[in-house]
Amino acid sequence: MCGIVGYVGRSAGRVNTEHNALDVVLEGLRRLEYRGYDSAGIAVVSDGAISSRKKSGKLSNLVAELEARPLPESLTGIGHTRWATHGGPTDQNAHPHLADGGKLALIHNGIIENFAELKLELLGKGVEFASETDTEVAAALLGDIYRNRLGGDAADGGLTRAMELACQRLEGAFTLLAVHAEQPDVVVAARRNSPLVVGLGEGENFLGSDVSGFIDYTRRAVELGQDQIVTITADSVEITDFYGAPAEGKEYHVNWDPASAEKGGFPSFMEKEIHDQPDAVLQTLLGRSDVHGKLTLDELRIDPALLKSVDKIIVLACGTSAYAGQVAKYAIEHWCRIPTEVELSHEFRYRDPIVDENTLIVSISQSGETMDTLMAVRYAKEQGAKTVSICNTNGSTIPRESDAVLYTHAGPEIAVASTKAFLAQITAAYLLGLYLAQLRGNKFQGEIKDILADLGKIPAKIQQILDNEEQIKELGRSMADAKSVLFLGRHVGFPVAMEGALKLKELAYIHAEGFAAGELKHGPIALIEEGQPVFVVVPSPRGRDSLHAKVVSNIQEVRARGAKTIVIAEEGDEAVKAYAEHVFYIPETPTLLAPLLSTVPLQIFALELASAKGYDVDQPRNLAKSVTVE
Ligand code: F6R
């Protein structure tokens, strides 16, 4: 939610970085636009003054504005791309917001919860506000402290000291970045419960909501802790807490390159990311077992004795990540015989959950910054639970605050709707389940080795589906006028059906629902009328206790009532043909692993249908990639 970039470079004649702040900040915003695209804005410091431009709508609107009214060359700048919370997506509400007579510019990600009270106080001092945002209140507070309390004296700590004092008064979640005309070589930033990383360059330094904000310039990044302030100049990075006590950040190397965050010849990030999936699963599996098939999850630094004593697992996640958890629940319970609940993070702490030191919390989050999940993890830790994070973003908050982390190595996911992260999350959760089964002796080593071998075959099978994607693409295009699509599944196919429906809602803005096929007769079948498209995810007909026959009956039931049935089935399943208008076959695979395959045609369908409607599949309306507010 909201992308933030900051930059300070060094002037020519000293070490010449040859970077104009405007170019660096714009490039960062381009990469961070997935975090919010309601408006964008930039401020630079030049010739002892702040110059800024801001525009509602996508970044391209700001670029057009900058062409019409260029900003001066500068070595210091900040930029913001917004997902609106307080105040609609207008030019006026766009960031940066100015204060101190236009000498100070501030951008913000998060929500200032006590903004109303602070605004009243500032109004009482004669401050005037031009927007409806909480951000402008934070800017005014900072400006007031800088000018009226500190006397605008840089020697007295200047902007950094003012930021400390301002943060002591702010409640809620925030990342703030500020520049001041009187300190032209400095960007000051603060964070509480909202993401911020520092990029270390040669004679230049960077700030970003995540590393993509500066990945074109450096791979050296520094993680910041909670409630910290960072002051960057071209040659220094100083970190303190909100009371001025020195603090340390943790430096790390960003191990993906800028090219992996480009479209790579595909028309959209989403299409590229769908095609990245064989590699996303492969990378997530890589290096996690030895030649004997023994799982070695080195990152999982929780005392094995504690893991052995776990008597309940609670998976916490939201949206697509929660569906990954629901898929994993079937496997974890089957392999480990540990009762496993999956809970939407935002519901969790409000229901007085039963959590103790024998509970293992597994949070799943692509971004590692989802506020609902972070808060739920913190709550569980307070109750004494052990916490493991499954996460795709190195150095993000949720893994940092968890006892252990299992990274999914899907690479950067830029399209707002999640695809490759979902498959990587299922893969990582399966590795965790198998590891627990190994540790607790629920499975023989040979059995684990066999499952790992089956998992190892998944990337090639996903590739096989992608190589034959034209059939499902054609169906997507032909259904661009559909008003509603239903998805049915059973067992692990149930969360897949819900994920298929979510992708369609998000990308194509049409009504879509995923149901457990067995639930049909208990109500949802009333929705079926002539021509209603219904996707059915059919389980494999092979194996013990197969639900295949029951799902085939469900297909017949909806078809008898006029539904147009579209079936995802396993290769060789001839039984479904008679009842399906379209059948899409996926390669044979063990039932528990089937979601890693059956999800793929549903993603392609949603992508293609939305593209046929002319929608922006990378940045669907009203959404943002990383939901950093509750
Ligand atoms: C849907 C989607 C969202 C996220 C959810 C959680 O396509 O992307 O539903 O899955 O907002 O985000 P993370 O995984 O970053 O916690």
XYZ file of C-alpha atoms and ligand atoms in Angstrom:
646
model
C 0.000 0.000 0.000
C 1.695 3.150 -1.233
C 5.164 3.055 -2.723
C 7.834 5.302 -1.295
C 11.234 6.316 -2.681
C 13.934 8.623 -1.376
C 17.296 9.570 -2.853
C 20.370 11.643 -2.040
C 23.305 11.805 -4.472
C 26.597 13.645 -4.418
C 27.302 16.695 -6.547
C 29.593 16.757 -9.580
C 33.128 17.733 -8.660
C 33.117 15.377 -5.683
C 32.194 11.772 -6.504
C 29.884 12.292 -9.424
C 27.079 9.759 -9.359
C 25.623 11.470 -12.433
C 22.156 10.724 -11.229
C 19.446 13.324 -11.218
C 17.165 12.763 -8.227
C 14.106 13.049 -10.432
C 15.213 10.160 -12.677
C 16.136 7.907 -9.751
C 12.899 8.600 -7.910
C 10.752 8.163 -11.032
C 12.427 4.848 -11.831
C 11.802 3.702 -8.265
C 8.159 4.722 -8.487
C 7.781 2.872 -11.757
C 8.912 -0.303 -10.003
C 6.823 0.373 -6.902
C 3.643 1.420 -8.683
C 2.134 -1.993 -7.973
C 1.808 -0.876 -4.339
C -0.774 1.758 -5.207
C -1.829 3.713 -8.267
C -4.434 6.228 -7.158
C -1.985 9.106 -7.541
C 1.734 9.851 -7.667
C 3.971 12.732 -6.711
C 7.572 13.869 -6.389
C 9.415 16.590 -4.494
C 13.025 17.635 -5.083
C 15.253 20.082 -3.232
C 17.042 22.514 -5.459
C 18.539 26.005 -5.003
C 17.319 26.239 -1.445
C 13.712 25.499 -2.318
C 11.316 22.550 -2.608
C 9.731 21.921 -5.997
C 7.005 19.336 -6.300
C 4.529 17.878 -8.766
C 1.664 15.522 -8.063
C -1.164 14.054 -10.080
C -4.118 11.773 -9.448
C -4.274 8.508 -11.388
C -1.426 6.359 -12.592
C 2.230 7.299 -12.697
C 1.909 8.073 -16.417
C -0.217 11.130 -15.453
C 2.616 12.410 -13.284
C 5.121 11.770 -16.082
C 2.969 13.831 -18.472
C 2.770 16.599 -15.869
C 6.559 16.533 -15.477
C 6.973 16.848 -19.235
C 4.653 19.832 -19.274
C 6.160 21.414 -16.152
C 9.669 19.993 -15.629
C 11.289 19.916 -12.208
C 14.794 21.384 -11.742
C 17.875 19.161 -11.632
C 18.541 18.027 -8.095
C 20.488 15.602 -5.943
C 17.807 15.082 -3.301
C 14.283 13.877 -3.848
C 11.344 11.853 -2.568
C 8.482 10.215 -4.457
C 5.213 8.512 -3.671
C 2.662 6.357 -5.390
C -0.600 6.217 -3.455
C -3.308 3.781 -2.463
C -5.899 6.108 -1.004
C -6.988 5.727 2.635
C -7.838 9.195 3.995
C -9.382 11.296 1.238
C -10.208 10.294 -2.339
C -7.674 9.876 -5.142
C -7.458 13.551 -6.146
C -4.542 15.816 -7.081
C -5.056 17.664 -3.815
C -4.823 14.531 -1.685
C -1.805 13.167 -3.588
C 1.553 13.224 -1.797
C 3.937 14.992 -1.187
C 2.268 17.362 1.242
C 4.009 20.622 2.029
C 4.426 22.436 5.347
C 6.587 25.117 6.955
C 5.625 27.640 4.290
C 6.379 25.232 1.463
C 9.908 24.509 2.698
C 9.158 21.002 3.904
C 7.737 18.112 1.847
C 6.511 14.833 3.307
C 5.231 11.519 1.948
C 3.583 8.766 3.941
C 2.459 5.163 3.807
C 0.045 3.929 6.478
C -2.622 5.491 8.658
C -2.124 8.099 11.384
C -4.818 7.091 13.835
C -4.768 10.235 15.982
C -4.754 12.616 13.020
C -8.084 14.250 13.952
C -6.863 15.288 17.399
C -3.551 16.578 15.980
C -5.364 18.458 13.232
C -7.543 20.289 15.766
C -4.450 21.273 17.697
C -2.711 22.562 14.548
C -5.834 24.384 13.350
C -5.800 26.109 16.725
C -2.299 27.350 15.898
C -3.537 28.803 12.642
C -2.291 26.055 10.306
C -4.360 25.749 7.108
C -4.954 22.440 5.341
C -5.426 21.923 1.642
C -6.289 18.196 1.630
C -8.373 15.669 3.544
C -5.394 13.469 4.333
C -3.845 12.361 7.586
C -0.498 12.830 5.816
C -0.878 16.573 5.582
C -1.451 16.597 9.343
C 1.823 14.723 9.858
C 3.578 17.195 7.537
C 2.134 20.164 9.432
C 3.125 18.638 12.774
C 6.675 18.054 11.563
C 6.855 21.577 10.131
C 5.516 23.078 13.345
C 8.045 21.206 15.476
C 10.917 22.064 13.133
C 10.105 25.772 12.970
C 8.423 26.648 16.243
C 9.908 24.205 18.717
C 13.421 23.758 17.368
C 13.672 27.197 15.785
C 14.555 25.653 12.432
C 18.076 25.121 13.664
C 19.927 22.375 11.826
C 22.588 22.469 14.559
C 19.915 21.369 17.001
C 19.278 18.192 15.076
C 17.123 19.876 12.447
C 14.839 17.642 10.494
C 15.987 14.440 12.211
C 15.251 15.776 15.687
C 11.933 17.179 14.458
C 11.057 13.756 13.050
C 11.831 12.111 16.412
C 9.589 14.540 18.240
C 6.830 14.177 15.658
C 6.953 10.370 15.799
C 6.626 10.485 19.563
C 3.209 12.076 18.993
C 1.969 9.951 16.104
C -0.195 6.870 16.628
C -0.918 4.227 14.043
C 1.181 2.801 11.242
C 3.469 4.897 9.157
C 6.486 5.211 6.973
C 7.329 8.885 6.587
C 9.939 10.488 4.346
C 10.690 14.184 4.552
C 12.952 16.733 2.888
C 13.533 20.335 3.877
C 14.766 23.222 1.772
C 17.152 24.268 4.557
C 18.826 20.838 4.629
C 19.190 20.154 0.907
C 21.491 17.113 1.281
C 19.307 15.053 3.566
C 16.259 12.791 3.486
C 14.865 11.803 6.877
C 12.578 8.804 7.235
C 10.730 7.034 10.030
C 8.912 3.748 10.279
C 6.419 2.124 12.588
C 4.564 -0.984 11.436
C 5.042 -0.045 7.815
C 7.837 -1.075 5.448
C 11.035 0.836 4.709
C 14.447 -0.322 3.503
C 17.665 1.573 2.868
C 19.751 1.076 -0.276
C 23.491 1.666 0.049
C 25.250 3.158 -2.970
C 28.636 4.719 -3.754
C 28.278 8.415 -3.045
C 24.523 8.057 -3.022
C 21.945 6.423 -0.788
C 18.362 5.363 -1.259
C 15.154 4.626 0.588
C 12.329 2.448 -0.645
C 9.190 0.669 0.508
C 10.994 -2.382 -0.742
C 14.210 -3.028 -2.614
C 12.582 -2.682 -6.021
C 12.574 1.064 -5.307
C 16.349 1.148 -5.907
C 17.249 -2.220 -7.440
C 18.521 -0.513 -10.621
C 21.271 1.162 -8.613
C 22.361 -1.124 -5.796
C 21.839 -4.596 -4.352
C 23.094 -3.631 -0.904
C 20.145 -3.113 1.406
C 19.654 -2.425 5.102
C 16.674 -3.633 7.091
C 15.295 -1.237 9.660
C 13.627 -2.207 12.908
C 10.334 -0.946 14.280
C 10.124 2.619 15.534
C 13.331 3.729 13.900
C 14.408 6.896 12.161
C 16.969 6.946 9.396
C 18.747 9.996 8.054
C 20.472 9.557 4.718
C 22.940 11.812 2.974
C 25.071 10.915 -0.049
C 27.745 9.382 2.205
C 26.025 8.445 5.426
C 23.169 6.457 6.864
C 22.347 7.152 10.492
C 19.749 5.163 12.364
C 18.212 6.062 15.723
C 15.092 5.198 17.658
C 12.287 7.731 18.157
C 14.198 9.168 21.126
C 17.513 9.702 19.364
C 19.336 6.656 20.740
C 21.640 5.172 18.073
C 20.371 1.967 16.512
C 21.724 -0.499 13.971
C 20.221 -1.872 10.807
C 21.022 -5.251 9.314
C 22.703 -5.199 5.918
C 21.828 -7.847 3.348
C 22.424 -8.559 -0.285
C 19.451 -8.537 -2.668
C 19.772 -11.728 -4.623
C 17.505 -10.972 -7.549
C 18.479 -8.764 -10.411
C 16.496 -5.941 -12.016
C 15.707 -8.073 -15.071
C 13.642 -10.441 -12.946
C 11.363 -7.525 -12.169
C 10.796 -6.776 -15.874
C 8.142 -8.212 -18.160
C 10.629 -10.314 -20.102
C 8.796 -10.026 -23.410
C 5.328 -10.797 -22.016
C 2.553 -8.233 -22.454
C 1.972 -8.043 -18.692
C 3.758 -8.869 -15.457
C 0.934 -11.213 -14.635
C 1.424 -13.289 -17.767
C 5.147 -13.366 -17.128
C 4.615 -14.428 -13.531
C 2.239 -17.205 -14.547
C 5.000 -18.395 -16.861
C 7.573 -18.047 -14.067
C 5.750 -20.710 -12.067
C 7.801 -23.765 -13.025
C 10.861 -21.882 -11.824
C 9.117 -20.510 -8.725
C 8.325 -24.042 -7.556
C 11.760 -25.318 -8.561
C 13.574 -22.554 -6.683
C 11.425 -23.096 -3.602
C 12.342 -26.783 -3.580
C 16.019 -26.243 -4.300
C 18.551 -27.193 -1.645
C 15.978 -28.342 0.852
C 16.852 -32.037 1.005
C 19.942 -34.221 0.863
C 20.629 -37.134 -1.481
C 18.835 -39.532 0.851
C 15.676 -37.440 0.636
C 16.162 -36.123 4.147
C 14.736 -32.653 4.498
C 17.202 -30.102 5.823
C 15.354 -26.860 6.415
C 18.347 -24.947 7.737
C 16.450 -21.677 8.042
C 13.916 -23.229 10.388
C 15.762 -22.341 13.546
C 13.285 -23.637 16.088
C 14.411 -26.220 18.602
C 13.326 -29.632 17.178
C 12.108 -30.577 20.672
C 9.647 -27.690 20.521
C 8.450 -28.687 17.080
C 7.919 -32.226 18.359
C 5.685 -30.924 21.123
C 3.396 -28.986 18.789
C -0.185 -30.147 19.236
C -1.929 -27.662 16.971
C -1.040 -25.653 13.888
C -2.801 -22.423 12.984
C -2.136 -21.007 9.551
C -2.647 -17.232 9.377
C -2.967 -15.453 6.049
C -5.252 -13.354 3.854
C -6.641 -13.695 0.337
C -4.721 -15.909 -2.025
C -2.175 -16.705 0.672
C -5.001 -18.002 2.869
C -6.100 -20.295 0.031
C -2.528 -21.614 -0.111
C -2.909 -22.328 3.606
C -6.183 -24.129 3.022
C -4.558 -26.357 0.417
C -1.652 -27.046 2.771
C -3.977 -27.966 5.640
C -5.046 -31.143 3.825
C -1.439 -32.224 3.351
C -0.148 -31.227 6.786
C -2.940 -33.023 8.630
C -2.533 -36.082 6.430
C 1.247 -36.264 6.772
C 1.748 -35.063 10.353
C -1.546 -35.884 12.067
C -1.455 -32.469 13.747
C -4.822 -30.654 13.865
C -4.438 -27.669 11.539
C -6.690 -24.636 11.343
C -6.540 -21.959 8.695
C -7.682 -18.567 9.857
C -7.987 -15.262 8.036
C -5.510 -13.063 9.886
C -7.971 -10.204 10.349
C -10.479 -12.473 12.087
C -7.994 -14.292 14.271
C -7.323 -12.138 17.282
C -10.917 -10.953 17.620
C -12.311 -14.374 18.402
C -10.279 -15.079 21.531
C -8.392 -17.958 19.894
C -6.976 -20.837 21.902
C -3.226 -20.498 21.498
C -0.442 -21.637 23.807
C 3.207 -22.669 23.753
C 2.337 -25.925 21.996
C 0.699 -24.074 19.118
C 2.705 -23.558 15.947
C 1.629 -20.484 14.014
C 2.428 -20.627 10.310
C 1.896 -17.256 8.676
C 1.820 -17.114 4.898
C 2.479 -13.814 3.191
C 3.990 -12.999 -0.178
C 4.902 -9.451 0.830
C 5.702 -10.132 4.464
C 4.110 -6.765 5.223
C 0.370 -7.499 5.340
C -0.684 -5.634 8.458
C -3.533 -8.005 9.344
C -1.153 -10.951 9.301
C 1.584 -9.090 11.159
C -0.830 -8.140 13.930
C -2.156 -11.693 14.168
C 1.399 -13.081 14.419
C 2.253 -10.604 17.158
C -0.879 -11.556 19.064
C -0.030 -15.265 18.810
C 3.540 -14.603 20.018
C 2.158 -12.800 23.037
C 0.189 -15.946 23.844
C 3.418 -17.945 23.798
C 3.065 -19.653 20.403
C 6.051 -20.417 18.169
C 5.814 -18.649 14.827
C 7.060 -19.658 11.391
C 6.690 -17.332 8.439
C 6.351 -18.509 4.843
C 7.304 -15.439 2.884
C 8.559 -14.301 -0.508
C 10.168 -11.020 0.518
C 13.559 -11.078 2.102
C 13.961 -8.830 5.107
C 10.274 -7.940 5.377
C 8.587 -7.430 8.719
C 6.638 -10.667 9.263
C 9.634 -13.006 8.830
C 11.763 -10.669 10.923
C 9.296 -10.826 13.775
C 8.747 -14.578 13.504
C 10.795 -17.241 15.265
C 11.702 -18.826 11.944
C 11.178 -18.309 8.246
C 10.875 -20.490 5.201
C 11.382 -18.272 2.174
C 9.563 -19.025 -1.035
C 11.958 -18.236 -3.828
C 9.412 -17.136 -6.414
C 11.296 -13.931 -7.268
C 9.621 -10.539 -7.225
C 5.883 -10.644 -7.844
C 4.888 -7.342 -9.398
C 1.378 -7.974 -10.742
C -1.030 -7.074 -7.989
C -2.960 -10.332 -8.234
C -0.877 -13.168 -6.878
C 0.000 -16.147 -9.072
C 3.501 -17.563 -8.728
C 3.649 -16.723 -5.041
C 0.596 -18.947 -4.508
C 2.248 -22.025 -5.993
C 5.482 -21.280 -4.165
C 3.589 -20.882 -0.882
C 1.905 -24.257 -1.290
C 5.291 -25.782 -2.088
C 6.942 -24.255 0.990
C 4.037 -25.251 3.251
C 4.353 -28.808 1.939
C 8.060 -28.791 2.757
C 7.215 -27.648 6.261
C 4.588 -30.390 6.604
C 7.016 -33.041 5.413
C 9.712 -31.718 7.723
C 7.393 -31.993 10.707
C 6.391 -35.497 9.637
C 10.081 -36.443 9.385
C 10.896 -34.938 12.764
C 7.968 -36.519 14.538
C 8.327 -39.860 12.784
C 4.871 -39.789 11.175
C 6.300 -40.884 7.855
C 9.093 -43.234 6.885
C 12.077 -41.567 5.227
C 11.321 -43.472 2.025
C 7.783 -42.094 1.914
C 9.086 -38.549 2.341
C 11.639 -39.158 -0.374
C 8.874 -40.323 -2.738
C 6.728 -37.260 -2.065
C 9.739 -35.013 -2.619
C 10.397 -36.809 -5.888
C 6.783 -36.153 -6.941
C 7.154 -32.512 -5.971
C 10.336 -32.399 -8.034
C 8.315 -33.376 -11.119
C 5.826 -30.524 -10.667
C 7.802 -27.774 -12.503
C 7.908 -29.806 -15.727
C 4.201 -30.576 -15.418
C 3.327 -26.883 -14.961
C 5.415 -26.209 -18.041
C 3.401 -28.798 -19.944
C 0.187 -26.916 -19.057
C 1.755 -23.618 -20.114
C 2.899 -25.108 -23.404
C -0.725 -25.967 -24.152
C -2.323 -22.793 -22.866
C -3.959 -21.742 -26.133
C -7.125 -23.783 -25.540
C -7.867 -22.132 -22.175
C -6.873 -18.725 -23.504
C -9.368 -19.084 -26.311
C -12.094 -19.969 -23.829
C -11.207 -16.911 -21.733
C -11.489 -14.623 -24.759
C -14.777 -16.201 -25.828
C -16.291 -15.571 -22.391
C -15.478 -11.870 -22.142
C -19.200 -11.089 -21.847
C -19.882 -13.504 -18.980
C -21.688 -11.853 -16.076
C -21.001 -14.550 -13.498
C -18.810 -17.640 -13.270
C -18.978 -20.314 -10.574
C -16.168 -22.623 -9.510
C -16.606 -25.964 -7.778
C -14.035 -28.158 -6.124
C -13.692 -30.740 -3.412
C -10.931 -31.625 -0.958
C -7.805 -29.742 -2.158
C -9.823 -28.688 -5.199
C -12.069 -26.542 -2.984
C -9.485 -23.827 -2.193
C -8.379 -24.037 -5.822
C -11.975 -23.226 -6.847
C -11.997 -20.248 -4.477
C -8.672 -19.040 -5.838
C -9.990 -19.368 -9.407
C -13.004 -17.245 -8.448
C -10.844 -14.643 -6.682
C -8.589 -14.249 -9.733
C -11.630 -13.621 -11.919
C -13.181 -11.097 -9.522
C -9.933 -9.190 -9.169
C -8.929 -9.105 -12.810
C -12.178 -9.084 -14.768
C -14.519 -7.447 -12.216
C -17.228 -10.036 -12.740
C -19.148 -11.933 -10.146
C -17.432 -15.222 -9.331
C -17.811 -17.657 -6.435
C -15.945 -20.761 -5.419
C -17.894 -23.498 -3.653
C -17.196 -26.864 -2.127
C -18.910 -29.116 -4.648
C -20.581 -31.047 -1.827
C -22.193 -27.841 -0.593
C -23.979 -27.297 -3.875
C -27.197 -29.009 -2.914
C -27.328 -27.072 0.339
C -28.048 -23.807 -1.421
C -25.737 -22.580 -4.189
C -27.381 -24.823 -6.816
C -30.237 -22.295 -6.824
C -27.884 -19.978 -8.731
C -27.732 -22.314 -11.700
C -29.763 -21.276 -14.706
C -29.501 -21.835 -18.436
C -26.021 -21.009 -19.710
C -24.424 -20.323 -16.279
C -20.708 -21.099 -16.689
C -19.426 -23.470 -13.986
C -15.805 -24.560 -13.670
C -15.355 -27.881 -11.909
C -11.987 -28.966 -10.533
C -12.217 -32.758 -10.692
C -10.015 -34.927 -8.455
C -7.977 -37.761 -9.888
C -9.969 -40.964 -10.486
C -6.934 -42.920 -9.267
C -6.058 -43.781 -5.716
C -7.853 -44.750 -2.545
C -10.907 -42.877 -1.348
C -11.100 -40.910 -4.572
C -13.909 -38.361 -4.589
C -13.993 -38.551 -8.348
C -17.395 -40.210 -8.701
C -19.029 -37.729 -6.347
C -17.683 -34.730 -8.236
C -18.779 -36.232 -11.553
C -22.290 -36.468 -10.041
C -22.033 -32.783 -9.075
C -21.183 -31.926 -12.685
C -24.243 -33.840 -13.851
C -26.447 -32.050 -11.330
C -25.513 -28.568 -12.522
C -25.545 -29.562 -16.144
C -29.055 -30.961 -15.796
C -30.096 -27.477 -14.715
C -28.623 -25.771 -17.762
C -25.068 -24.965 -16.611
C -22.276 -24.706 -19.143
C -19.663 -26.956 -17.518
C -15.938 -26.427 -17.900
C -13.901 -29.193 -16.367
C -10.299 -29.369 -15.167
C -9.466 -33.070 -14.974
C -6.511 -35.406 -14.940
C -5.153 -36.736 -18.217
C -6.873 -39.977 -19.110
C -10.073 -39.163 -17.205
C -12.559 -40.072 -19.913
C -15.547 -40.179 -17.550
C -15.904 -36.397 -17.405
C -16.075 -35.907 -21.158
C -19.739 -36.752 -21.490
C -20.766 -34.017 -19.081
C -18.432 -31.206 -20.012
C -18.689 -28.543 -22.646
C -14.929 -28.034 -22.329
C -12.319 -30.255 -20.680
C -8.813 -29.096 -19.797
C -6.473 -31.889 -18.892
C -3.636 -31.558 -16.413
C -0.817 -34.124 -16.067
C -1.230 -37.034 -13.656
C -0.029 -36.273 -10.169
C -0.764 -37.406 -6.601
C -4.006 -35.865 -5.304
C -2.396 -33.674 -2.664
C -0.080 -32.098 -5.235
C -2.795 -31.501 -7.841
C -3.482 -27.845 -6.801
C -0.003 -26.969 -8.057
C -1.322 -27.875 -11.499
C -5.087 -27.295 -11.492
C -4.698 -23.635 -10.440
C -2.717 -22.768 -13.564
C -5.525 -23.022 -16.174
C -7.769 -20.946 -13.890
C -5.136 -18.194 -13.690
C -4.715 -18.179 -17.474
C -8.490 -18.086 -17.957
C -8.904 -15.032 -15.690
C -5.934 -13.269 -17.285
C -7.182 -13.803 -20.813
C -10.799 -12.911 -20.094
C -9.757 -9.678 -18.346
C -7.343 -8.824 -21.173
C -10.129 -9.383 -23.717
C -12.201 -6.847 -21.778
C -9.310 -4.406 -22.106
C -8.519 -4.261 -18.395
C -5.132 -3.621 -16.852
C -4.338 -7.067 -15.467
C -1.272 -5.885 -13.566
C -3.017 -3.123 -11.691
C -6.691 -3.967 -11.183
C -8.897 -1.184 -9.907
C -9.089 -0.419 -6.163
C -6.338 -2.887 -5.261
C -2.773 -2.600 -4.076
C -0.150 -5.268 -3.781
C 0.845 -4.996 -0.201
C -1.947 -4.272 2.266
C -0.079 -2.449 4.997
C -3.107 -1.057 6.784
C -5.642 -3.002 8.860
C -4.928 -11.857 -4.532
C -3.886 -11.354 -3.686
C -4.223 -11.063 -2.270
C -3.041 -11.415 -1.340
C -3.356 -10.949 0.079
C -2.255 -11.306 1.046
O -4.489 -12.092 -5.831
O -2.780 -11.142 -4.112
O -5.383 -11.698 -1.873
O -2.813 -12.779 -1.391
O -3.554 -9.548 0.101
O -1.048 -10.717 0.691
P 0.326 -11.255 1.253
O 0.511 -12.617 0.739
O 1.352 -10.291 0.746
O 0.200 -11.227 2.747
